């Protein structure tokens, strides 16, 4: 694409933390960029940062018209504003000056159906559109995120040279790929966030068990998570968890982690993931359990009252007696194995959700490629994503990661440790909903025969819903109550 004298290669509107950092990343990779924000001080701030961070090729603009006209054709504009109405308002403002063939890329965490609506709306004006999930937080945006663009393939081709340089780089390429049509990019980012919820919950449960059942202090926890980050659990989240335990509180004694209120915030993508799983009849119990835990964490006062009332009712501390007979070294190793096996189940659920949606929408998602672009730059980046990529390369039709021969072996090897951890936690009265949900998912999925036959009999009795038999084809209905009365059963 030929550069026109003085014109920028790409534009970015919306200069909050993510927008500023992504703009500077693009400029640093050698692509002249124009930036715009409704609040002019943000434009000034970004220009200052561009100067101080290496005299980067970035120009600031104070009106949408000047901003759009500063871009070489066909123009490409990334918008990074709050999801929902602000995106529509920004599109409307910029569209006045954009021409057919130009591209808008929404880099926010948008609901995928909003992106599909916008694709149709902008198409009427001849404008191309991408919904691009960007993961990695502010550090990723500045130094190399994982990016998930979906929508117009031509729009992707217009910016492919830029995003491939700007994305995180791993040994098998940049952490970006054209995801597919419609809102597929946003959907993949949403599921990434759902997996992230599961990951964070499982790590917090590992911490809870080691701290309260194992009696480990923050210094030991920091060392253990550091060690884990050099093995099969090597990942961004395990790495930052080790760092968190090392930080002293500068306002009082001890470590900062112990002073943080136990109420979790959320932005909504985890909830969307669980809702979509339910809509598509895909079991995602680990992700759902992590969401439930965030809801329960918000009930701080209720939980404090419950603790007092149940103590009054005779509830005694279960942790002490369980801890007295603990082999610390074995517990640490068991928790490592339980965390790994639980994570495989959580990722399996996310991948199955992506596949189900891809089939419903005809997106043709390449699950191995999804795992590959998550290997760097994003929050769930982890060593074992490479193995997930390989599992789907071996068998693109893989029903679940649990039945990939490599992962199946590992699950079997780790299940005894996994059961010991969950059993100990239950005995000690320490809730491990994520690990329990993962184990229940594994145990349900691996059984050829489930008690669902009884549920079907119940449904047929009260609602004449019929049932199938294992020994002959067809649908059957039985007058259960009449026959039960006639039976000679004592």
mmCIF file of N, CA and C in Angstrom, residues 192-282:
data_model
loop_
_atom_site.group_PDB
_atom_site.id
_atom_site.type_symbol
_atom_site.label_atom_id
_atom_site.label_comp_id
_atom_site.label_asym_id
_atom_site.label_seq_id
_atom_site.Cartn_x
_atom_site.Cartn_y
_atom_site.Cartn_z
ATOM 1 N N UNK A 192 -12.440 -16.518 25.724
ATOM 2 C CA UNK A 192 -11.119 -16.345 26.353
ATOM 3 C C UNK A 192 -11.310 -15.810 27.774
ATOM 4 N N UNK A 193 -12.168 -14.801 27.924
ATOM 5 C CA UNK A 193 -12.389 -14.208 29.244
ATOM 6 C C UNK A 193 -13.084 -15.186 30.192
ATOM 7 N N UNK A 194 -13.992 -16.009 29.649
ATOM 8 C CA UNK A 194 -14.645 -17.031 30.478
ATOM 9 C C UNK A 194 -13.637 -18.036 31.001
ATOM 10 N N UNK A 195 -12.709 -18.460 30.122
ATOM 11 C CA UNK A 195 -11.638 -19.381 30.538
ATOM 12 C C UNK A 195 -10.771 -18.704 31.605
ATOM 13 N N UNK A 196 -10.538 -17.422 31.408
ATOM 14 C CA UNK A 196 -9.754 -16.622 32.370
ATOM 15 C C UNK A 196 -10.430 -16.630 33.747
ATOM 16 N N UNK A 197 -11.759 -16.473 33.784
ATOM 17 C CA UNK A 197 -12.505 -16.544 35.054
ATOM 18 C C UNK A 197 -12.218 -17.888 35.736
ATOM 19 N N UNK A 198 -12.305 -18.987 34.942
ATOM 20 C CA UNK A 198 -12.083 -20.322 35.491
ATOM 21 C C UNK A 198 -10.668 -20.460 36.030
ATOM 22 N N UNK A 199 -9.693 -20.002 35.246
ATOM 23 C CA UNK A 199 -8.283 -20.065 35.644
ATOM 24 C C UNK A 199 -8.044 -19.351 36.974
ATOM 25 N N UNK A 200 -8.560 -18.131 37.076
ATOM 26 C CA UNK A 200 -8.332 -17.328 38.282
ATOM 27 C C UNK A 200 -8.996 -17.970 39.501
ATOM 28 N N UNK A 201 -10.192 -18.519 39.303
ATOM 29 C CA UNK A 201 -10.888 -19.191 40.399
ATOM 30 C C UNK A 201 -10.098 -20.413 40.873
ATOM 31 N N UNK A 202 -9.615 -21.218 39.928
ATOM 32 C CA UNK A 202 -8.872 -22.437 40.287
ATOM 33 C C UNK A 202 -7.590 -22.088 41.037
ATOM 34 N N UNK A 203 -6.905 -21.033 40.605
ATOM 35 C CA UNK A 203 -5.673 -20.612 41.294
ATOM 36 C C UNK A 203 -6.001 -20.136 42.709
ATOM 37 N N UNK A 204 -7.125 -19.405 42.854
ATOM 38 C CA UNK A 204 -7.494 -18.916 44.193
ATOM 39 C C UNK A 204 -7.851 -20.083 45.123
ATOM 40 N N UNK A 205 -8.421 -21.153 44.554
ATOM 41 C CA UNK A 205 -8.734 -22.338 45.366
ATOM 42 C C UNK A 205 -7.456 -23.062 45.785
ATOM 43 N N UNK A 206 -6.498 -23.153 44.870
ATOM 44 C CA UNK A 206 -5.200 -23.764 45.206
ATOM 45 C C UNK A 206 -4.564 -22.992 46.369
ATOM 46 N N UNK A 207 -4.613 -21.670 46.285
ATOM 47 C CA UNK A 207 -4.108 -20.782 47.352
ATOM 48 C C UNK A 207 -4.831 -21.043 48.666
ATOM 49 N N UNK A 208 -6.157 -21.130 48.600
ATOM 50 C CA UNK A 208 -6.985 -21.328 49.802
ATOM 51 C C UNK A 208 -6.621 -22.635 50.513
ATOM 52 N N UNK A 209 -6.489 -23.703 49.728
ATOM 53 C CA UNK A 209 -6.162 -25.019 50.300
ATOM 54 C C UNK A 209 -4.750 -25.005 50.897
ATOM 55 N N UNK A 210 -3.781 -24.453 50.156
ATOM 56 C CA UNK A 210 -2.401 -24.425 50.655
ATOM 57 C C UNK A 210 -2.285 -23.557 51.913
ATOM 58 N N UNK A 211 -2.992 -22.438 51.918
ATOM 59 C CA UNK A 211 -2.912 -21.516 53.058
ATOM 60 C C UNK A 211 -3.641 -22.075 54.283
ATOM 61 N N UNK A 212 -4.883 -22.516 54.076
ATOM 62 C CA UNK A 212 -5.715 -22.864 55.230
ATOM 63 C C UNK A 212 -5.624 -24.324 55.652
ATOM 64 N N UNK A 213 -5.456 -25.234 54.694
ATOM 65 C CA UNK A 213 -5.297 -26.646 55.063
ATOM 66 C C UNK A 213 -3.817 -26.945 55.307
ATOM 67 N N UNK A 214 -2.958 -26.387 54.441
ATOM 68 C CA UNK A 214 -1.517 -26.651 54.569
ATOM 69 C C UNK A 214 -0.819 -25.743 55.561
ATOM 70 N N UNK A 215 -1.455 -24.622 55.913
ATOM 71 C CA UNK A 215 -0.846 -23.684 56.858
ATOM 72 C C UNK A 215 0.350 -22.933 56.301
ATOM 73 N N UNK A 216 0.404 -22.736 54.977
ATOM 74 C CA UNK A 216 1.554 -22.078 54.351
ATOM 75 C C UNK A 216 1.445 -20.558 54.433
ATOM 76 N N UNK A 217 2.576 -19.920 54.643
ATOM 77 C CA UNK A 217 2.640 -18.457 54.664
ATOM 78 C C UNK A 217 2.876 -17.900 53.272
ATOM 79 N N UNK A 218 2.793 -16.579 53.164
ATOM 80 C CA UNK A 218 2.937 -15.932 51.855
ATOM 81 C C UNK A 218 4.312 -16.153 51.223
ATOM 82 N N UNK A 219 5.367 -16.213 52.063
ATOM 83 C CA UNK A 219 6.709 -16.436 51.509
ATOM 84 C C UNK A 219 6.800 -17.825 50.871
ATOM 85 N N UNK A 220 6.204 -18.838 51.557
ATOM 86 C CA UNK A 220 6.204 -20.195 50.985
ATOM 87 C C UNK A 220 5.350 -20.250 49.719
ATOM 88 N N UNK A 221 4.208 -19.562 49.766
ATOM 89 C CA UNK A 221 3.315 -19.545 48.594
ATOM 90 C C UNK A 221 4.009 -18.911 47.390
ATOM 91 N N UNK A 222 4.737 -17.816 47.627
ATOM 92 C CA UNK A 222 5.463 -17.152 46.535
ATOM 93 C C UNK A 222 6.472 -18.119 45.925
ATOM 94 N N UNK A 223 7.180 -18.855 46.787
ATOM 95 C CA UNK A 223 8.191 -19.799 46.296
ATOM 96 C C UNK A 223 7.548 -20.929 45.488
ATOM 97 N N UNK A 224 6.413 -21.450 46.002
ATOM 98 C CA UNK A 224 5.724 -22.569 45.335
ATOM 99 C C UNK A 224 5.213 -22.143 43.958
ATOM 100 N N UNK A 225 4.558 -20.982 43.894
ATOM 101 C CA UNK A 225 4.031 -20.520 42.602
ATOM 102 C C UNK A 225 5.168 -20.206 41.622
ATOM 103 N N UNK A 226 6.286 -19.707 42.144
ATOM 104 C CA UNK A 226 7.462 -19.506 41.290
ATOM 105 C C UNK A 226 7.926 -20.837 40.695
ATOM 106 N N UNK A 227 8.001 -21.860 41.550
ATOM 107 C CA UNK A 227 8.416 -23.196 41.083
ATOM 108 C C UNK A 227 7.438 -23.729 40.041
ATOM 109 N N UNK A 228 6.153 -23.598 40.336
ATOM 110 C CA UNK A 228 5.119 -24.090 39.410
ATOM 111 C C UNK A 228 5.233 -23.409 38.057
ATOM 112 N N UNK A 229 5.656 -22.138 38.098
ATOM 113 C CA UNK A 229 5.748 -21.383 36.841
ATOM 114 C C UNK A 229 6.935 -21.827 35.986
ATOM 115 N N UNK A 230 7.746 -22.747 36.495
ATOM 116 C CA UNK A 230 8.847 -23.287 35.697
ATOM 117 C C UNK A 230 8.562 -24.712 35.249
ATOM 118 N N UNK A 231 7.301 -25.145 35.431
ATOM 119 C CA UNK A 231 6.924 -26.494 35.013
ATOM 120 C C UNK A 231 5.700 -26.463 34.123
ATOM 121 N N UNK A 232 4.866 -27.497 34.233
ATOM 122 C CA UNK A 232 3.703 -27.637 33.345
ATOM 123 C C UNK A 232 2.668 -26.521 33.540
ATOM 124 N N UNK A 233 2.700 -25.850 34.713
ATOM 125 C CA UNK A 233 1.729 -24.782 34.986
ATOM 126 C C UNK A 233 2.236 -23.410 34.538
ATOM 127 N N UNK A 234 3.365 -23.379 33.848
ATOM 128 C CA UNK A 234 3.945 -22.101 33.420
ATOM 129 C C UNK A 234 2.903 -21.274 32.669
ATOM 130 N N UNK A 235 2.606 -20.094 33.227
ATOM 131 C CA UNK A 235 1.568 -19.241 32.630
ATOM 132 C C UNK A 235 1.656 -17.850 33.229
ATOM 133 N N UNK A 236 1.037 -16.910 32.560
ATOM 134 C CA UNK A 236 1.009 -15.518 33.036
ATOM 135 C C UNK A 236 0.344 -15.434 34.409
ATOM 136 N N UNK A 237 -0.785 -16.116 34.587
ATOM 137 C CA UNK A 237 -1.533 -15.984 35.839
ATOM 138 C C UNK A 237 -0.792 -16.604 37.021
ATOM 139 N N UNK A 238 -0.100 -17.722 36.801
ATOM 140 C CA UNK A 238 0.686 -18.331 37.886
ATOM 141 C C UNK A 238 1.881 -17.429 38.213
ATOM 142 N N UNK A 239 2.487 -16.859 37.180
ATOM 143 C CA UNK A 239 3.638 -15.955 37.371
ATOM 144 C C UNK A 239 3.246 -14.729 38.200
ATOM 145 N N UNK A 240 2.119 -14.089 37.845
ATOM 146 C CA UNK A 240 1.741 -12.870 38.584
ATOM 147 C C UNK A 240 1.261 -13.212 39.996
ATOM 148 N N UNK A 241 0.726 -14.420 40.175
ATOM 149 C CA UNK A 241 0.280 -14.840 41.512
ATOM 150 C C UNK A 241 1.491 -14.927 42.444
ATOM 151 N N UNK A 242 2.593 -15.492 41.944
ATOM 152 C CA UNK A 242 3.833 -15.553 42.742
ATOM 153 C C UNK A 242 4.265 -14.144 43.141
ATOM 154 N N UNK A 243 4.193 -13.199 42.206
ATOM 155 C CA UNK A 243 4.592 -11.811 42.498
ATOM 156 C C UNK A 243 3.699 -11.175 43.561
ATOM 157 N N UNK A 244 2.406 -11.462 43.494
ATOM 158 C CA UNK A 244 1.454 -10.852 44.436
ATOM 159 C C UNK A 244 1.815 -11.202 45.885
ATOM 160 N N UNK A 245 2.216 -12.457 46.125
ATOM 161 C CA UNK A 245 2.549 -12.881 47.491
ATOM 162 C C UNK A 245 3.806 -12.193 48.031
ATOM 163 N N UNK A 246 4.628 -11.615 47.142
ATOM 164 C CA UNK A 246 5.904 -11.019 47.572
ATOM 165 C C UNK A 246 5.760 -9.552 47.991
ATOM 166 N N UNK A 247 4.627 -8.936 47.691
ATOM 167 C CA UNK A 247 4.502 -7.483 47.889
ATOM 168 C C UNK A 247 4.111 -7.153 49.327
ATOM 169 N N UNK A 248 4.978 -6.361 49.996
ATOM 170 C CA UNK A 248 4.717 -5.925 51.375
ATOM 171 C C UNK A 248 3.688 -4.801 51.365
ATOM 172 N N UNK A 249 2.944 -4.693 52.455
ATOM 173 C CA UNK A 249 1.980 -3.604 52.607
ATOM 174 C C UNK A 249 2.719 -2.367 53.109
ATOM 175 N N UNK A 250 2.617 -1.262 52.382
ATOM 176 C CA UNK A 250 3.345 -0.068 52.841
ATOM 177 C C UNK A 250 2.527 0.762 53.838
ATOM 178 N N UNK A 251 1.319 0.306 54.156
ATOM 179 C CA UNK A 251 0.498 1.047 55.126
ATOM 180 C C UNK A 251 0.466 0.371 56.498
ATOM 181 N N UNK A 252 0.824 -0.919 56.541
ATOM 182 C CA UNK A 252 0.870 -1.620 57.833
ATOM 183 C C UNK A 252 1.785 -2.838 57.704
ATOM 184 N N UNK A 253 1.792 -3.677 58.748
ATOM 185 C CA UNK A 253 2.657 -4.854 58.763
ATOM 186 C C UNK A 253 2.198 -5.912 57.757
ATOM 187 N N UNK A 254 3.097 -6.786 57.372
ATOM 188 C CA UNK A 254 2.729 -7.956 56.571
ATOM 189 C C UNK A 254 2.622 -7.683 55.082
ATOM 190 N N UNK A 255 2.027 -8.649 54.372
ATOM 191 C CA UNK A 255 1.895 -8.554 52.912
ATOM 192 C C UNK A 255 0.556 -7.939 52.529
ATOM 193 N N UNK A 256 0.583 -7.263 51.392
ATOM 194 C CA UNK A 256 -0.599 -6.530 50.933
ATOM 195 C C UNK A 256 -1.778 -7.450 50.629
ATOM 196 N N UNK A 257 -1.497 -8.666 50.099
ATOM 197 C CA UNK A 257 -2.584 -9.555 49.672
ATOM 198 C C UNK A 257 -3.572 -9.826 50.812
ATOM 199 N N UNK A 258 -3.065 -9.866 52.054
ATOM 200 C CA UNK A 258 -3.928 -10.176 53.209
ATOM 201 C C UNK A 258 -4.828 -9.008 53.609
ATOM 202 N N UNK A 259 -4.546 -7.823 53.072
ATOM 203 C CA UNK A 259 -5.341 -6.638 53.443
ATOM 204 C C UNK A 259 -6.438 -6.334 52.402
ATOM 205 N N UNK A 260 -6.454 -7.120 51.324
ATOM 206 C CA UNK A 260 -7.405 -6.819 50.244
ATOM 207 C C UNK A 260 -8.783 -7.406 50.568
ATOM 208 N N UNK A 261 -9.805 -6.592 50.399
ATOM 209 C CA UNK A 261 -11.181 -7.040 50.662
ATOM 210 C C UNK A 261 -11.547 -8.176 49.705
ATOM 211 N N UNK A 262 -12.169 -9.210 50.248
ATOM 212 C CA UNK A 262 -12.505 -10.416 49.460
ATOM 213 C C UNK A 262 -13.839 -10.270 48.730
ATOM 214 N N UNK A 263 -13.895 -9.255 47.868
ATOM 215 C CA UNK A 263 -15.072 -9.048 47.000
ATOM 216 C C UNK A 263 -14.549 -8.867 45.588
ATOM 217 N N UNK A 264 -15.000 -9.721 44.653
ATOM 218 C CA UNK A 264 -14.461 -9.682 43.287
ATOM 219 C C UNK A 264 -15.335 -8.842 42.370
ATOM 220 N N UNK A 265 -14.699 -8.008 41.576
ATOM 221 C CA UNK A 265 -15.425 -7.247 40.560
ATOM 222 C C UNK A 265 -15.527 -8.052 39.274
ATOM 223 N N UNK A 266 -16.336 -7.556 38.326
ATOM 224 C CA UNK A 266 -16.417 -8.217 37.010
ATOM 225 C C UNK A 266 -17.013 -7.250 35.998
ATOM 226 N N UNK A 267 -16.680 -7.489 34.721
ATOM 227 C CA UNK A 267 -17.151 -6.600 33.653
ATOM 228 C C UNK A 267 -18.296 -7.208 32.841
ATOM 229 N N UNK A 268 -18.555 -8.504 33.003
ATOM 230 C CA UNK A 268 -19.699 -9.078 32.288
ATOM 231 C C UNK A 268 -19.385 -10.166 31.282
ATOM 232 N N UNK A 269 -18.107 -10.264 30.830
ATOM 233 C CA UNK A 269 -17.817 -11.260 29.782
ATOM 234 C C UNK A 269 -17.950 -12.695 30.312
ATOM 235 N N UNK A 270 -17.642 -12.900 31.594
ATOM 236 C CA UNK A 270 -17.809 -14.235 32.186
ATOM 237 C C UNK A 270 -19.268 -14.643 32.215
ATOM 238 N N UNK A 271 -20.127 -13.680 32.555
ATOM 239 C CA UNK A 271 -21.570 -13.947 32.585
ATOM 240 C C UNK A 271 -22.079 -14.273 31.180
ATOM 241 N N UNK A 272 -21.623 -13.515 30.196
ATOM 242 C CA UNK A 272 -22.024 -13.788 28.802
ATOM 243 C C UNK A 272 -21.616 -15.201 28.391
ATOM 244 N N UNK A 273 -20.391 -15.615 28.804
ATOM 245 C CA UNK A 273 -19.901 -16.949 28.427
ATOM 246 C C UNK A 273 -20.818 -18.029 28.967
ATOM 247 N N UNK A 274 -21.204 -17.899 30.233
ATOM 248 C CA UNK A 274 -22.073 -18.911 30.862
ATOM 249 C C UNK A 274 -23.463 -18.891 30.208
ATOM 250 N N UNK A 275 -23.969 -17.704 29.908
ATOM 251 C CA UNK A 275 -25.273 -17.603 29.233
ATOM 252 C C UNK A 275 -25.232 -18.269 27.863
ATOM 253 N N UNK A 276 -24.147 -18.031 27.118
ATOM 254 C CA UNK A 276 -24.017 -18.639 25.791
ATOM 255 C C UNK A 276 -23.894 -20.154 25.885
ATOM 256 N N UNK A 277 -23.157 -20.632 26.889
ATOM 257 C CA UNK A 277 -23.023 -22.080 27.086
ATOM 258 C C UNK A 277 -24.409 -22.694 27.313
ATOM 259 N N UNK A 278 -25.237 -22.037 28.133
ATOM 260 C CA UNK A 278 -26.593 -22.532 28.402
ATOM 261 C C UNK A 278 -27.436 -22.509 27.126
ATOM 262 N N UNK A 279 -27.333 -21.420 26.359
ATOM 263 C CA UNK A 279 -28.090 -21.298 25.101
ATOM 264 C C UNK A 279 -27.738 -22.423 24.127
ATOM 265 N N UNK A 280 -26.467 -22.802 24.119
ATOM 266 C CA UNK A 280 -25.979 -23.795 23.155
ATOM 267 C C UNK A 280 -25.957 -25.209 23.725
ATOM 268 N N UNK A 281 -26.463 -25.375 24.950
ATOM 269 C CA UNK A 281 -26.467 -26.685 25.634
ATOM 270 C C UNK A 281 -25.062 -27.283 25.731
ATOM 271 N N UNK A 282 -24.093 -26.413 26.041
ATOM 272 C CA UNK A 282 -22.713 -26.864 26.252
ATOM 273 C C UNK A 282 -22.416 -26.774 27.745
#
